Tab-separated table of C-alpha atoms in Angstrom:
chain	number	residue	atom	x	y	z
A	1	MET	CA	-22.414	7.340	2.336
A	2	ARG	CA	-21.042	7.229	5.872
A	3	LYS	CA	-17.745	8.088	7.662
A	4	THR	CA	-15.645	5.212	8.822
A	5	THR	CA	-11.994	4.386	9.789
A	6	TYR	CA	-9.438	2.637	7.519
A	7	ILE	CA	-9.401	-0.281	10.160
A	8	GLN	CA	-13.180	-0.624	9.962
A	9	ALA	CA	-13.041	-0.760	6.348
A	10	ILE	CA	-10.603	-3.635	6.202
A	11	ASN	CA	-12.580	-5.387	8.744
A	12	GLU	CA	-15.798	-5.043	6.829
A	13	ALA	CA	-14.112	-6.356	3.591
A	14	LEU	CA	-12.763	-9.394	5.511
A	15	ARG	CA	-16.206	-10.037	7.053
A	16	GLU	CA	-18.108	-9.718	3.861
A	17	GLU	CA	-15.758	-11.914	1.769
A	18	MET	CA	-15.767	-14.644	4.418
A	19	ARG	CA	-19.541	-14.564	4.428
A	20	ARG	CA	-19.644	-14.759	0.599
A	21	ASP	CA	-17.065	-17.456	0.169
A	22	GLU	CA	-16.425	-20.395	2.702
A	23	SER	CA	-12.942	-20.988	1.094
A	24	VAL	CA	-11.695	-17.669	2.647
A	25	PHE	CA	-10.006	-17.959	5.999
A	26	LEU	CA	-7.524	-15.835	8.125
A	27	ILE	CA	-4.337	-17.055	9.526
A	28	GLY	CA	-1.650	-15.366	11.439
A	29	GLU	CA	-0.260	-14.339	14.835
A	30	ASP	CA	-3.030	-13.037	17.193
A	31	VAL	CA	-5.601	-12.519	14.448
A	32	GLY	CA	-8.213	-14.534	16.445
A	33	HIS	CA	-8.604	-14.053	20.215
A	34	TYR	CA	-6.655	-10.782	20.402
A	35	GLY	CA	-8.154	-9.472	17.056
A	36	GLY	CA	-4.808	-8.472	15.433
A	37	LEU	CA	-2.047	-6.231	16.697
A	38	PHE	CA	-4.071	-3.128	15.525
A	39	ARG	CA	-7.353	-4.904	16.060
A	40	VAL	CA	-8.036	-5.173	12.343
A	41	THR	CA	-9.458	-8.773	12.685
A	42	ARG	CA	-11.442	-8.039	15.895
A	43	ASN	CA	-14.723	-10.011	16.387
A	44	LEU	CA	-14.177	-12.232	13.270
A	45	LEU	CA	-13.331	-15.205	15.367
A	46	ASP	CA	-16.719	-14.993	17.231
A	47	GLU	CA	-18.586	-15.181	13.856
A	48	PHE	CA	-16.404	-17.633	11.896
A	49	GLY	CA	-14.805	-19.769	14.628
A	50	GLU	CA	-11.363	-21.209	15.032
A	51	THR	CA	-11.294	-23.170	11.709
A	52	ARG	CA	-11.477	-20.043	9.616
A	53	VAL	CA	-9.706	-17.686	12.040
A	54	ILE	CA	-6.497	-19.439	12.840
A	55	ASP	CA	-4.093	-18.178	15.636
A	56	THR	CA	-0.512	-19.359	15.055
A	57	PRO	CA	2.749	-19.665	16.830
A	58	ILE	CA	5.524	-17.003	16.041
A	59	SER	CA	6.573	-18.893	13.008
A	60	GLU	CA	6.278	-16.834	9.792
A	61	GLN	CA	7.986	-19.594	7.740
A	62	GLY	CA	5.383	-22.164	9.090
A	63	PHE	CA	2.151	-20.361	8.574
A	64	MET	CA	3.012	-18.845	5.251
A	65	GLY	CA	3.896	-22.101	3.891
A	66	MET	CA	0.636	-23.633	5.205
A	67	ALA	CA	-1.262	-20.847	3.591
A	68	ILE	CA	0.502	-21.309	0.158
A	69	GLY	CA	-0.270	-24.884	0.337
A	70	ALA	CA	-3.858	-24.201	1.118
A	71	ALA	CA	-4.195	-21.901	-1.721
A	72	MET	CA	-2.762	-24.470	-4.107
A	73	VAL	CA	-5.609	-26.788	-3.371
A	74	GLY	CA	-8.356	-24.407	-3.809
A	75	MET	CA	-8.646	-22.348	-0.557
A	76	ARG	CA	-8.317	-18.638	-0.407
A	77	PRO	CA	-6.217	-17.805	2.659
A	78	ILE	CA	-5.647	-14.393	3.973
A	79	VAL	CA	-2.318	-14.168	5.901
A	80	GLU	CA	-1.730	-11.461	8.393
A	81	LEU	CA	1.998	-10.565	9.010
A	82	MET	CA	2.298	-8.466	12.202
A	83	TYR	CA	4.852	-6.274	10.734
A	84	MET	CA	5.728	-6.327	6.978
A	85	ASP	CA	9.404	-6.288	8.028
A	86	PHE	CA	8.889	-9.954	8.863
A	87	ILE	CA	8.253	-10.824	5.328
A	88	LEU	CA	12.068	-11.254	5.150
A	89	VAL	CA	11.652	-14.324	7.389
A	90	CYS	CA	9.363	-16.090	4.957
A	91	ALA	CA	10.661	-14.551	1.822
A	92	ASP	CA	11.449	-17.943	0.061
A	93	GLN	CA	7.890	-19.079	0.593
A	94	VAL	CA	6.276	-15.827	-0.767
A	95	LEU	CA	8.738	-14.582	-3.373
A	96	ASN	CA	10.520	-17.902	-4.566
A	97	GLN	CA	7.640	-20.357	-4.279
A	98	GLY	CA	4.213	-18.910	-4.080
A	99	ALA	CA	4.770	-16.005	-6.560
A	100	LYS	CA	6.264	-18.379	-9.117
A	101	MET	CA	3.990	-21.450	-8.713
A	102	HIS	CA	1.654	-20.625	-11.543
A	103	TYR	CA	4.561	-20.117	-13.934
A	104	MET	CA	6.628	-23.077	-12.817
A	105	SER	CA	3.563	-25.385	-13.098
A	106	GLY	CA	2.869	-24.335	-16.649
A	107	GLY	CA	-0.318	-22.632	-15.526
A	108	LEU	CA	-1.739	-25.765	-13.882
A	109	VAL	CA	-1.499	-24.392	-10.336
A	110	LYS	CA	-2.946	-21.147	-8.980
A	111	VAL	CA	-2.136	-19.375	-5.695
A	112	PRO	CA	-5.194	-17.308	-4.665
A	113	MET	CA	-3.983	-15.873	-1.496
A	114	VAL	CA	-3.583	-12.403	0.210
A	115	ILE	CA	-0.719	-11.350	2.461
A	116	ARG	CA	-1.661	-8.262	4.307
A	117	GLY	CA	-0.113	-6.187	7.203
A	118	GLN	CA	1.130	-2.880	8.241
A	119	GLN	CA	4.323	-1.103	7.310
A	120	GLY	CA	5.968	2.247	7.553
A	121	GLY	CA	7.324	4.780	10.002
A	122	GLY	CA	5.747	7.358	12.274
A	123	LYS	CA	5.292	5.323	15.566
A	124	ARG	CA	8.928	5.378	16.684
A	125	TYR	CA	9.133	1.615	16.432
A	126	GLY	CA	12.784	1.574	15.074
A	127	SER	CA	14.777	0.002	12.293
A	128	GLN	CA	13.026	-3.507	12.314
A	129	HIS	CA	9.458	-2.541	12.629
A	130	SER	CA	9.141	0.612	10.449
A	131	GLN	CA	10.286	-0.294	6.928
A	132	CYS	CA	8.276	-0.055	3.668
A	133	ILE	CA	8.890	-3.081	1.636
A	134	ASP	CA	6.968	-1.975	-1.595
A	135	SER	CA	9.997	-1.308	-3.782
A	136	LEU	CA	11.756	-4.572	-2.592
A	137	VAL	CA	8.826	-6.971	-3.433
A	138	ALA	CA	7.973	-5.153	-6.744
A	139	HIS	CA	11.030	-6.713	-8.238
A	140	PHE	CA	9.685	-10.197	-8.056
A	141	PRO	CA	7.391	-11.478	-10.934
A	142	GLY	CA	4.148	-13.299	-10.094
A	143	ILE	CA	2.880	-11.288	-7.122
A	144	LYS	CA	0.657	-8.234	-7.216
A	145	VAL	CA	1.290	-5.393	-4.839
A	146	VAL	CA	-1.424	-2.857	-3.648
A	147	ALA	CA	-1.197	0.111	-1.107
A	148	PRO	CA	-4.523	1.773	-0.472
A	149	ALA	CA	-4.681	5.083	1.330
A	150	THR	CA	-8.365	5.692	2.011
A	151	PRO	CA	-11.063	3.712	3.672
A	152	TYR	CA	-12.895	3.321	0.349
A	153	ASP	CA	-9.896	2.114	-1.544
A	154	ALA	CA	-8.865	-0.205	1.436
A	155	LYS	CA	-12.122	-1.915	1.239
A	156	GLY	CA	-12.448	-2.076	-2.464
A	157	LEU	CA	-8.911	-3.212	-3.050
A	158	LEU	CA	-8.983	-5.866	-0.443
A	159	ILE	CA	-12.168	-7.355	-1.991
A	160	SER	CA	-10.500	-7.291	-5.388
A	161	ALA	CA	-7.311	-8.937	-3.920
A	162	ILE	CA	-9.372	-11.791	-2.115
A	163	ARG	CA	-11.043	-12.616	-5.476
A	164	ASP	CA	-7.749	-12.574	-7.614
A	165	ASN	CA	-6.417	-15.915	-8.516
A	166	ASN	CA	-2.783	-14.769	-7.987
A	167	PRO	CA	-0.967	-13.924	-4.806
A	168	VAL	CA	-1.541	-10.274	-3.811
A	169	LEU	CA	0.576	-8.402	-1.241
A	170	TYR	CA	-1.778	-5.831	0.511
A	171	LEU	CA	0.266	-3.058	2.245
A	172	GLU	CA	-1.403	-1.059	5.090
A	173	HIS	CA	0.517	1.828	6.635
A	174	LYS	CA	0.214	1.958	10.392
A	175	MET	CA	-0.393	5.819	10.211
A	176	LEU	CA	-3.468	5.183	8.182
A	177	TYR	CA	-5.379	2.970	10.541
A	178	PHE	CA	-7.239	5.635	12.477
A	179	THR	CA	-7.882	8.049	9.570
A	180	ARG	CA	-11.398	8.386	8.364
A	181	GLY	CA	-13.149	8.666	5.008
A	182	GLU	CA	-16.431	8.015	3.272
A	183	LEU	CA	-17.805	4.487	2.589
A	184	PRO	CA	-21.062	3.431	1.025
A	185	ASP	CA	-23.397	1.736	3.401
A	186	VAL	CA	-22.959	-1.768	4.745
A	187	GLY	CA	-24.253	-4.244	2.117
A	188	GLU	CA	-23.322	-2.101	-0.793
A	189	GLU	CA	-20.590	-3.816	-2.698
A	190	VAL	CA	-17.349	-1.695	-3.011
A	191	ILE	CA	-14.798	-3.026	-5.646
A	192	VAL	CA	-11.694	-1.123	-6.637
A	193	PRO	CA	-9.853	-2.815	-9.617
A	194	ILE	CA	-6.198	-3.816	-9.115
A	195	GLY	CA	-3.910	-1.780	-11.417
A	196	LYS	CA	-5.826	1.447	-11.671
A	197	ALA	CA	-4.505	4.649	-10.334
A	198	ASP	CA	-6.698	7.534	-9.142
A	199	VAL	CA	-6.382	11.404	-9.439
A	200	LYS	CA	-6.962	12.507	-5.868
A	201	ARG	CA	-6.435	16.252	-6.587
A	202	GLU	CA	-6.685	18.066	-9.923
A	203	GLY	CA	-3.837	20.598	-10.702
A	204	SER	CA	-2.070	22.162	-13.649
A	205	ASP	CA	1.592	22.940	-12.636
A	206	LEU	CA	2.985	19.676	-11.504
A	207	THR	CA	2.089	15.853	-11.173
A	208	LEU	CA	2.937	14.276	-7.828
A	209	VAL	CA	2.724	10.490	-8.048
A	210	THR	CA	2.462	8.653	-4.743
A	211	PHE	CA	0.552	6.107	-2.612
A	212	GLY	CA	-0.078	4.851	0.915
A	213	TYR	CA	0.312	7.332	3.794
A	214	CYS	CA	2.496	9.533	1.645
A	215	LEU	CA	-0.701	10.321	-0.270
A	216	LEU	CA	-2.161	12.129	2.746
A	217	GLN	CA	1.097	14.050	3.330
A	218	ALA	CA	1.214	14.909	-0.435
A	219	LEU	CA	-2.409	16.282	-0.299
A	220	GLU	CA	-1.760	18.492	2.625
A	221	ALA	CA	1.519	19.761	1.072
A	222	ALA	CA	-0.323	20.478	-2.188
A	223	GLU	CA	-2.911	22.680	-0.390
A	224	GLU	CA	-0.111	24.510	1.442
A	225	LEU	CA	1.844	25.059	-1.735
A	226	ALA	CA	-1.152	26.470	-3.484
A	227	GLU	CA	-1.881	28.835	-0.783
A	228	GLU	CA	1.694	29.963	0.092
A	229	HIS	CA	3.328	29.967	-3.463
A	230	GLY	CA	0.440	29.635	-5.917
A	231	ILE	CA	1.728	26.175	-7.159
A	232	ASP	CA	-1.208	24.045	-8.438
A	233	ILE	CA	-0.243	20.301	-7.908
A	234	GLU	CA	-1.998	17.358	-9.360
A	235	VAL	CA	-1.785	14.399	-6.970
A	236	VAL	CA	-2.008	10.907	-8.555
A	237	ASP	CA	-2.679	8.019	-6.177
A	238	LEU	CA	-1.244	4.851	-7.651
A	239	ARG	CA	-3.141	2.602	-5.322
A	240	THR	CA	-1.421	-0.452	-7.018
A	241	ILE	CA	2.380	-0.697	-7.242
A	242	VAL	CA	2.315	-3.943	-9.434
A	243	PRO	CA	1.045	-3.578	-12.037
A	244	LEU	CA	1.803	0.120	-12.487
A	245	ASP	CA	-0.862	2.271	-14.166
A	246	MET	CA	1.499	4.343	-16.343
A	247	GLU	CA	-1.526	5.519	-18.501
A	248	THR	CA	-2.900	7.658	-15.713
A	249	VAL	CA	0.554	8.923	-14.882
A	250	LEU	CA	1.347	9.988	-18.362
A	251	ALA	CA	-1.926	11.561	-18.846
A	252	SER	CA	-1.169	13.787	-15.896
A	253	VAL	CA	2.368	14.636	-16.797
A	254	ALA	CA	1.044	15.542	-20.304
A	255	LYS	CA	-1.147	18.172	-18.611
A	256	THR	CA	1.404	19.467	-16.096
A	257	GLY	CA	4.814	18.904	-17.688
A	258	ARG	CA	6.454	18.214	-14.423
A	259	LEU	CA	6.752	15.046	-12.333
A	260	LEU	CA	7.717	14.192	-8.728
A	261	ALA	CA	7.219	10.646	-7.643
A	262	VAL	CA	7.122	10.134	-3.748
A	263	HIS	CA	7.315	7.013	-1.674
A	264	GLU	CA	8.302	5.961	1.731
A	265	SER	CA	10.620	3.154	0.767
A	266	GLN	CA	14.149	4.187	-0.006
A	267	ALA	CA	14.679	6.260	-3.104
A	268	ASN	CA	17.636	4.015	-4.103
A	269	CYS	CA	16.248	1.379	-6.696
A	270	GLY	CA	12.689	2.393	-5.617
A	271	ILE	CA	9.389	2.714	-7.340
A	272	GLY	CA	9.976	6.372	-7.773
A	273	GLY	CA	13.089	5.793	-9.926
A	274	GLU	CA	11.015	3.230	-11.865
A	275	ILE	CA	8.208	5.730	-12.647
A	276	VAL	CA	10.739	8.443	-13.600
A	277	ALA	CA	12.593	6.007	-15.907
A	278	ARG	CA	9.389	4.936	-17.692
A	279	VAL	CA	8.306	8.487	-18.367
A	280	TYR	CA	11.793	9.261	-19.806
A	281	GLU	CA	11.604	5.970	-21.901
A	282	GLU	CA	8.064	6.165	-23.085
A	283	ALA	CA	7.252	9.888	-23.363
A	284	PRO	CA	10.186	12.266	-22.651
A	285	HIS	CA	8.663	15.026	-24.737
A	286	LEU	CA	5.868	15.507	-22.156
A	287	LEU	CA	8.401	16.887	-19.617
A	288	GLN	CA	9.023	20.572	-19.520
A	289	ALA	CA	11.544	20.160	-16.573
A	290	PRO	CA	13.671	17.362	-15.152
A	291	ALA	CA	11.506	14.721	-13.424
A	292	ARG	CA	12.489	13.711	-9.745
A	293	ARG	CA	11.938	11.080	-7.213
A	294	LEU	CA	11.631	11.535	-3.454
A	295	GLY	CA	12.139	8.502	-1.095
A	296	MET	CA	13.315	7.858	2.412
A	297	ALA	CA	16.970	8.617	3.079
A	298	PRO	CA	19.409	5.479	2.660
A	299	VAL	CA	19.562	4.811	6.421
A	300	SER	CA	18.169	2.545	8.919
A	301	ILE	CA	15.009	4.081	10.499
A	302	PRO	CA	15.787	5.588	13.947
A	303	VAL	CA	13.673	5.520	17.044
A	304	SER	CA	14.003	9.217	17.640
A	305	GLN	CA	10.835	11.081	16.388
A	306	THR	CA	12.897	14.023	15.346
A	307	LEU	CA	15.407	11.886	13.328
A	308	GLU	CA	12.469	9.825	11.793
A	309	GLU	CA	10.703	12.909	10.614
A	310	GLU	CA	13.898	14.133	9.066
A	311	ILE	CA	14.457	11.178	6.918
A	312	LEU	CA	10.821	10.174	5.758
A	313	PRO	CA	9.466	11.937	2.655
A	314	TRP	CA	6.481	13.414	4.409
A	315	LYS	CA	5.044	16.966	4.008
A	316	ARG	CA	8.048	19.133	4.898
A	317	ASN	CA	10.286	17.222	2.651
A	318	ILE	CA	7.688	17.130	-0.105
A	319	LYS	CA	7.279	20.820	-0.026
A	320	ALA	CA	11.044	21.332	-0.130
A	321	ALA	CA	11.448	19.051	-3.168
A	322	VAL	CA	8.601	20.801	-5.133
A	323	LEU	CA	10.057	24.286	-4.344
A	324	GLU	CA	13.555	23.037	-5.408
A	325	MET	CA	12.019	21.816	-8.717
A	326	TRP	CA	10.209	25.106	-9.158
A	327	ARG	CA	13.595	26.944	-9.219
A	328	GLN	CA	14.835	24.787	-12.185
A	329	PRO	CA	14.476	26.338	-15.698
A	330	VAL	CA	11.598	25.084	-17.805
A	331	ALA	CA	12.346	23.610	-21.283
A	332	ALA	CA	11.386	26.009	-24.253
C-alpha cells in the first residue's frame, strides 16, 4: 500500500480505464490543456490526445447532450462539470432524458456514462458554487449517485461507475481533493461496488450515517466525543446515495439503538430524512431513542467563512447534535 491524494486516485482511475477501454473518453470545460479546474484530469491529454480528452466551450447543455448521444451509440463518456451547481443548466439532458432513456426505450437503449465534478462548501465560493446536490438528484429514477470520501473509495467507485451500463453521478467534495489515504500499488485493480456502505468506525452507543466530506468531520467528532464524553459512535459511510444500502444502516442501528444521519445538502427533503423515515418504516423496534437528521441550514450559502461554518453540518454542529440526542430519554 502507498499514500496518495484523493485527486491522484481519481486521475489514476481515469487513466487506467481509458487504457483498458477505447470507448471511454473525457469531455468538459478545461479538462484537456488545463487539466481540469482542480487538476484532476492533468496530463491525460498528453497520453490520449484531443479525440479522447475533449475541451468544450462554456455550454453545459451542449456537451452534456453530446455525451448522452455518444453513450446511446456505445461510447462511455465521462463528463466533468466544473461545479456541480451547474447541473441545473443541463438538468433536462441529465434527469429528464439520459436518466430515463433505458426505461422509455423499453430497455433497448443504454446510457453508460459518468457525470463527475466537485460540490460543497468550505472554500468561500458563495451561493452559486458551493451547493451539494445529492438530495436533489436522488429524487430522479434511472441515475445512480455515488459520493466517495477516501482515495481508495474514490478510485474503486469511479471504476465501477465507468463500467456501469447506467448513468452514474459521481460527486466529489472540493475539500477532499488534497486529503490523503492508502491505495494499492499502481496496476493492482481497485473496485468498490456501487450500493455498498462501509463502517469506517466501530462503536456501540450511536450510529452516525454520512458520506462525502462530512465523513471526515464525523470521524473527528467521534474521536473527540469519545475522549471528552465517553460516547462511542459507530460511523457508517454510505459511499452510495442511490441505491441506499439500508442493510448496513439497520445492522448498525440494531447494535447501537440510536441514529443520526448527517449530510451537507439541506436537511429539508434530504437524504437524512429519507434514512430516518426508512428506519421508522422498516425497523422502528431497533430505536431506543428518537432518530435525528442533520443537514445544512435552509439558507443560501454565504461567502463569509464564519457564516459558512455556522450553517454547514461539520464537526462542531455534529458534536452539538450528538450531545443534544444524549440528553434525550432512552426507551425502556
